[in-house]
Coordinates of C-alpha atoms and ligand atoms in Angstrom, one line a residue:
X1 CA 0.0 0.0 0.0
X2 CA 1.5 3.6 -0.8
X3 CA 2.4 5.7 2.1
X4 CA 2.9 9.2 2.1
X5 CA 6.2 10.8 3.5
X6 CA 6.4 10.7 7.3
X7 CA 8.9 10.8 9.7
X8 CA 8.7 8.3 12.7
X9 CA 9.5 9.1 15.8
X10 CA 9.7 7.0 18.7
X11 CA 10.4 9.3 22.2
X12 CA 11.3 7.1 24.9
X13 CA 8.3 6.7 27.5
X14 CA 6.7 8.8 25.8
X15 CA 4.1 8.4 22.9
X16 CA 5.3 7.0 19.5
X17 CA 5.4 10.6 17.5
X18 CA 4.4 10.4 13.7
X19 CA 4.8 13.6 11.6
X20 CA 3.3 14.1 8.1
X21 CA 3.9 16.8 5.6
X22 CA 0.7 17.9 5.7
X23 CA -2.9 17.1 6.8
X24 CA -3.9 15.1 3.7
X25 CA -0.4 13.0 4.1
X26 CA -1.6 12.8 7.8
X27 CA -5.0 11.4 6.9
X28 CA -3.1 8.5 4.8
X29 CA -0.6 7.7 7.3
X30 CA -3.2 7.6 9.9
X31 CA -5.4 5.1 7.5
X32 CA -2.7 3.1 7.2
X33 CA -2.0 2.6 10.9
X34 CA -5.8 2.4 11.0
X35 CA -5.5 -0.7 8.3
X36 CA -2.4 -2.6 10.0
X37 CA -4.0 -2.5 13.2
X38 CA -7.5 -3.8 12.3
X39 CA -5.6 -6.1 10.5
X40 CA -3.8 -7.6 13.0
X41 CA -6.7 -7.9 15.6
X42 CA -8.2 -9.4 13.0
X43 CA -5.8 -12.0 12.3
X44 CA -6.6 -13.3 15.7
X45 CA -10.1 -12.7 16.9
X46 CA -13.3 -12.8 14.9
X47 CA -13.8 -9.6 15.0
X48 CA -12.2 -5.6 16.3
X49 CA -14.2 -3.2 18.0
X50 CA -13.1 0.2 17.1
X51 CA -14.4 4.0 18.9
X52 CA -14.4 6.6 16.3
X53 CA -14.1 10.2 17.3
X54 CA -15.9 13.1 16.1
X55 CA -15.1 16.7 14.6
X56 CA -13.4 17.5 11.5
X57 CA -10.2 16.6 11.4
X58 CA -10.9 12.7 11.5
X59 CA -13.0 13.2 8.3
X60 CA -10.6 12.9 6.3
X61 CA -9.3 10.0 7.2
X62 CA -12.8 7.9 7.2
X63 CA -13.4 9.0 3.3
X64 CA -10.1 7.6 2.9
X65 CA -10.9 4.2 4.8
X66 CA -13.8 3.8 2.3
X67 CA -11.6 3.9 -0.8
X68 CA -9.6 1.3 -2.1
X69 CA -6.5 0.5 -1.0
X70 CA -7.8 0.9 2.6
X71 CA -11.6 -0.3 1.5
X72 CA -10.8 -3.9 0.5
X73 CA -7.7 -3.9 2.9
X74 CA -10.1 -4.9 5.5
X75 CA -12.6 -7.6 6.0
X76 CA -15.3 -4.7 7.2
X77 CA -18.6 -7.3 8.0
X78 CA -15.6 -8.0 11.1
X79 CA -15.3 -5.0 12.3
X80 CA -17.5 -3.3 15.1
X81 CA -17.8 0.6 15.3
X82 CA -18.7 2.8 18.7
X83 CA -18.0 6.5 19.3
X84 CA -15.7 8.2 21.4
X85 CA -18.2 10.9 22.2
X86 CA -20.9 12.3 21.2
X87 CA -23.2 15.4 20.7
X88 CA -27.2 15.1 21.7
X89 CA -28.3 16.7 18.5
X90 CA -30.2 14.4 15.8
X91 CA -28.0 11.9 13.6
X92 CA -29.0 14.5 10.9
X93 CA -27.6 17.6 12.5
X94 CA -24.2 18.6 11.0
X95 CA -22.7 18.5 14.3
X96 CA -23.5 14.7 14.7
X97 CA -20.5 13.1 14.6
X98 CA -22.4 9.5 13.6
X99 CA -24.0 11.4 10.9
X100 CA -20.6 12.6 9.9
X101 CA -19.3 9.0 10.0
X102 CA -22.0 7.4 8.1
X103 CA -21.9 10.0 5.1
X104 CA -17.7 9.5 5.4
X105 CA -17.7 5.7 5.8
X106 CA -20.9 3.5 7.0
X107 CA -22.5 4.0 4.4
X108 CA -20.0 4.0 1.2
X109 CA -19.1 0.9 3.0
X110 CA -22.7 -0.4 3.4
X111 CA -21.9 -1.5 6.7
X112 CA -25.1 -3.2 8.6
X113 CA -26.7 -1.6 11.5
X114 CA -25.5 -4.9 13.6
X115 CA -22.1 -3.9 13.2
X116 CA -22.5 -0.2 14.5
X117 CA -23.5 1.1 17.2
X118 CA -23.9 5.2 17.7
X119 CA -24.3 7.0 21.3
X120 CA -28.5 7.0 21.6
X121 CA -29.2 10.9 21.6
X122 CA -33.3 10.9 21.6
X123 CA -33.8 11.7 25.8
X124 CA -32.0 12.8 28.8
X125 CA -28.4 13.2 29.1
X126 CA -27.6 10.7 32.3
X127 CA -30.4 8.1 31.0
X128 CA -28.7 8.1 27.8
X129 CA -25.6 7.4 29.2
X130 CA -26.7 4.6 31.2
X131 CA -27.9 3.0 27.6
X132 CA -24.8 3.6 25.8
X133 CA -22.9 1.5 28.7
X134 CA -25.8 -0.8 28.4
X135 CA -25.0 -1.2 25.1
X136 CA -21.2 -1.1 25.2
X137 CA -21.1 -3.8 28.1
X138 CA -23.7 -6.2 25.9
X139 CA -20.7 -6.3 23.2
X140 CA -17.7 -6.0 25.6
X141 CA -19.2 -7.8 28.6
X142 CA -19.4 -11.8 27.8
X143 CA -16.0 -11.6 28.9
X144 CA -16.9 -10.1 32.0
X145 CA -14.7 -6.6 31.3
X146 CA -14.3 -4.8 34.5
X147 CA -13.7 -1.8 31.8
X148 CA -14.0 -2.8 27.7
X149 CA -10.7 -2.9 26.1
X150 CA -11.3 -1.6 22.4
X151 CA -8.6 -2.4 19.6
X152 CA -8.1 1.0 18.4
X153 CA -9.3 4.0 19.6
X154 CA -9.0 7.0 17.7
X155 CA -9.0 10.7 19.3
X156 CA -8.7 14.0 18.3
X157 CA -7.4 17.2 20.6
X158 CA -9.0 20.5 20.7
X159 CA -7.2 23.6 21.2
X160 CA -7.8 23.6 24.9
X161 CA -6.5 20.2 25.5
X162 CA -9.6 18.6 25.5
X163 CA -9.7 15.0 23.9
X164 CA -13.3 12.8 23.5
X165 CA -15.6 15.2 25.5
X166 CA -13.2 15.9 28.4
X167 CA -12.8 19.1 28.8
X168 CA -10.4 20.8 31.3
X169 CA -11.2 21.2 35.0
X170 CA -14.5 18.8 34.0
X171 CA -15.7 16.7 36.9
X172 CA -15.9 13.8 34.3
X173 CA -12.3 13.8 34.2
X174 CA -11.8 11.9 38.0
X175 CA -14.6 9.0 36.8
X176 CA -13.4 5.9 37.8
X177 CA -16.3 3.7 37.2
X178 CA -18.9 4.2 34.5
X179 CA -17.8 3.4 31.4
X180 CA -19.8 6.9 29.5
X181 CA -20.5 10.1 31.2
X182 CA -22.9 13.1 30.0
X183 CA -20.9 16.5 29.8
X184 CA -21.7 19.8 28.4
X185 CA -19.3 22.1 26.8
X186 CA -17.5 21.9 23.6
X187 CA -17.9 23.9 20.3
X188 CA -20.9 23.5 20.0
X189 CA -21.3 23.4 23.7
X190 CA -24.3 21.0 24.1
X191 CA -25.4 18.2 26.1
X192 CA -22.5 15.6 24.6
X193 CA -22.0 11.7 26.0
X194 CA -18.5 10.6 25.9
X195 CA -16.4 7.5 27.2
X196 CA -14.8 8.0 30.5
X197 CA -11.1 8.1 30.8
X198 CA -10.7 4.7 32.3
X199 CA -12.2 2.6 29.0
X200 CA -10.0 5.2 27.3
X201 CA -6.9 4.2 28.8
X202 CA -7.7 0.2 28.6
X203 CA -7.8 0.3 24.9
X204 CA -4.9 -1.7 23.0
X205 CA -4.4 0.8 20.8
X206 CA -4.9 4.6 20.8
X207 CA -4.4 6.6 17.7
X208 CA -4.3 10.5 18.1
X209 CA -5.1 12.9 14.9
X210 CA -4.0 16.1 15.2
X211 CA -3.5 18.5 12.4
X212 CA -2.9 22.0 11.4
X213 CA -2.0 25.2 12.9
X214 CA -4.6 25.8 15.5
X215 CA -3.1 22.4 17.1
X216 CA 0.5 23.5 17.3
X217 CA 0.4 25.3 20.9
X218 CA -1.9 22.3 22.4
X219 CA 0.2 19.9 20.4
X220 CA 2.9 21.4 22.4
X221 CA 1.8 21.6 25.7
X222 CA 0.9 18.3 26.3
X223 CA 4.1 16.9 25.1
X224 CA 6.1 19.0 26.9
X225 CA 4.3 20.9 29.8
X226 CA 3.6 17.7 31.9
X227 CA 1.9 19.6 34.6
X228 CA -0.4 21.2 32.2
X229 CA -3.3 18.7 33.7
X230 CA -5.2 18.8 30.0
X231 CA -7.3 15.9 29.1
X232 CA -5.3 14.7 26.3
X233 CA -2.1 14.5 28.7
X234 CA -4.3 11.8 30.9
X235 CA -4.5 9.5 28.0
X236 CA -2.0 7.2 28.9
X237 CA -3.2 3.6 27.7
X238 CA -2.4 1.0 30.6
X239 CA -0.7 -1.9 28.1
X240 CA -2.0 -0.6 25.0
X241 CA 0.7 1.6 22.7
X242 CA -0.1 5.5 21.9
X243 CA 0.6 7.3 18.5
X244 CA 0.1 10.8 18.1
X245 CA 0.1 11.2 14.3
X246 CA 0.7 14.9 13.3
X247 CA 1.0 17.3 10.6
X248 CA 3.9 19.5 10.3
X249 CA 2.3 22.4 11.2
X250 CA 0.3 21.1 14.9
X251 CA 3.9 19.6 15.4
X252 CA 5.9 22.9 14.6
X253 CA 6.1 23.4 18.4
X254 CA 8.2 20.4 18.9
X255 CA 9.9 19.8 15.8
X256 CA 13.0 20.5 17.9
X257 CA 12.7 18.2 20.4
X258 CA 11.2 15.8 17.6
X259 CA 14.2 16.2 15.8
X260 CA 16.3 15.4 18.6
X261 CA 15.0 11.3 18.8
X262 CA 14.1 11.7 15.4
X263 CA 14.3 7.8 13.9
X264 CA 13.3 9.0 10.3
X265 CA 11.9 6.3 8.6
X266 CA 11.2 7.1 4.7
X267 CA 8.4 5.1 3.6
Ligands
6PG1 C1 -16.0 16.0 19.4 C2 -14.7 15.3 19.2 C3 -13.6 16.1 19.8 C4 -12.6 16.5 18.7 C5 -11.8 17.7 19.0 C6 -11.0 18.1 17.8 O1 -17.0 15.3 19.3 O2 -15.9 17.2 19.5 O3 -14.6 14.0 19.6 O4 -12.9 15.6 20.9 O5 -11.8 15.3 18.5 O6 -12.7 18.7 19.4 O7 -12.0 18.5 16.8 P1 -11.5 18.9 15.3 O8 -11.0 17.7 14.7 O9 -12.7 19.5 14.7 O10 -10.4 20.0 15.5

């Protein structure tokens, strides 16, 4: 499978750092890691349960996933897709981030409804967060999951360091338990459901996207202000391994330090 031009650098206890050109190289790169980790699951289990998240940057990447080579580089009718988060609005609201992902990649890939399952939104915030664990812990829990461990969990970061629907200083941040939460905040700030930072940190695999400029200051923050408390700095999978895949510009701010472990791989 092509690749585009990235760097790959691996920062010792610290997340595995992959830096594109440019967002569209960034989308590919992080398709591909998307492919050889579904992939792998795949080649041992039945099936891999992904969480997608929302806003605009993953976008890309899902359009991408529903093209050949990624499209037929993966036996789909395996694969199991939940969200991150959530906003309460209808499926058809722009700022849905299911109804993003099935115009972007549910259904060009005309996955069935078995297979996915969004955040319900129809009702009231907590009640709906009780049936989205409901939900989650009817997949996850035959095996008795104290918390579900997804195979790849993808994230985004907004410019305040928040990652899912954990936003700084939230009370949802210190849940130890539930396995989805209801917040409010965000742009758009709405009611929103998102998973609680324990399931996020049991996943095997998490998978940051982070592009463009807006992204350089947070990009740098939470890789090198480590007392900055931001959300995305408390994802910190237990066992599972951590790649934040970057653009050049959201990793201008550390290019130095980048460039300092740099391993460049040219792919
Ligand atoms: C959401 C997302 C959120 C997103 C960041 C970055 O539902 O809002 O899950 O965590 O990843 O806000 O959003 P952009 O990709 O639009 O910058």
């Amino acid at each position: 499978m092509l690749q585009p031009p990235v760097e790959q650098v691996t920062m010792e206890s610290k997340p595995q750092i992959i830096v594109a050109t440019d967002a569209r190289a960034a989308a590919k790169a992080a398709a591909s890691e998307f492919v050889q980790s579904v992939r792998g699951v795949l080649n041992s289990n039945t099936t891999a349960t992904i969480a997608l998240s929302g806003g605009s940057t993953p976008r890309r990447m899902h359009r991408l996933l529903a093209q050949p080579p990624y499209k037929t580089a993966i036996d789909w009718g395996r694969v199991h897709l939940f969200w991150v988060d959530e906003r309460l609005v209808p499926y058809s609201d722009t700022a849905s981030n299911f109804g993003a992902a099935c115009e972007d990649l549910i259904d060009p890939l005309q996955l069935d409804s078995s297979q996915v399952h969004p955040v319900p939104v129809a009702g009231k915030p907590a009640a709906l967060a009780r049936d989205y664990e409901t939900a989650l812990k009817r997949h996850f829990n035959p095996t008795g999951a104290l918390m579900p461990a997804f195979d790849l969990l993808c994230l985004g970061a907004g410019t305040d360091g928040h990652t899912a629907s954990l936003f700084p200083h939230d009370p949802a941040l210190t849940e130890k338990r539930r396995w989805a939460i209801a917040v409010k905040g965000g742009n758009p700030a709405v009611d929103r459901i998102t998973l609680s930072l324990p399931v996020i940190n049991t996943a095997r695999q998490v998978l940051f996207l982070v592009t463009g400029p807006t992204k350089s200051d947070v990009v740098k923050n939470v890789m090198t202000k480590l007392d900055a408390g931001l959300p995305a700095q408390r994802v910190r999978p237990k066992s599972g391994n951590l790649i934040w895949l970057l653009d050049r510009q959201a990793a201008s701010g550390i290019q130095s330090e980048a460039a300092a472990l740099r391993e460049t791989i040219k792919i």
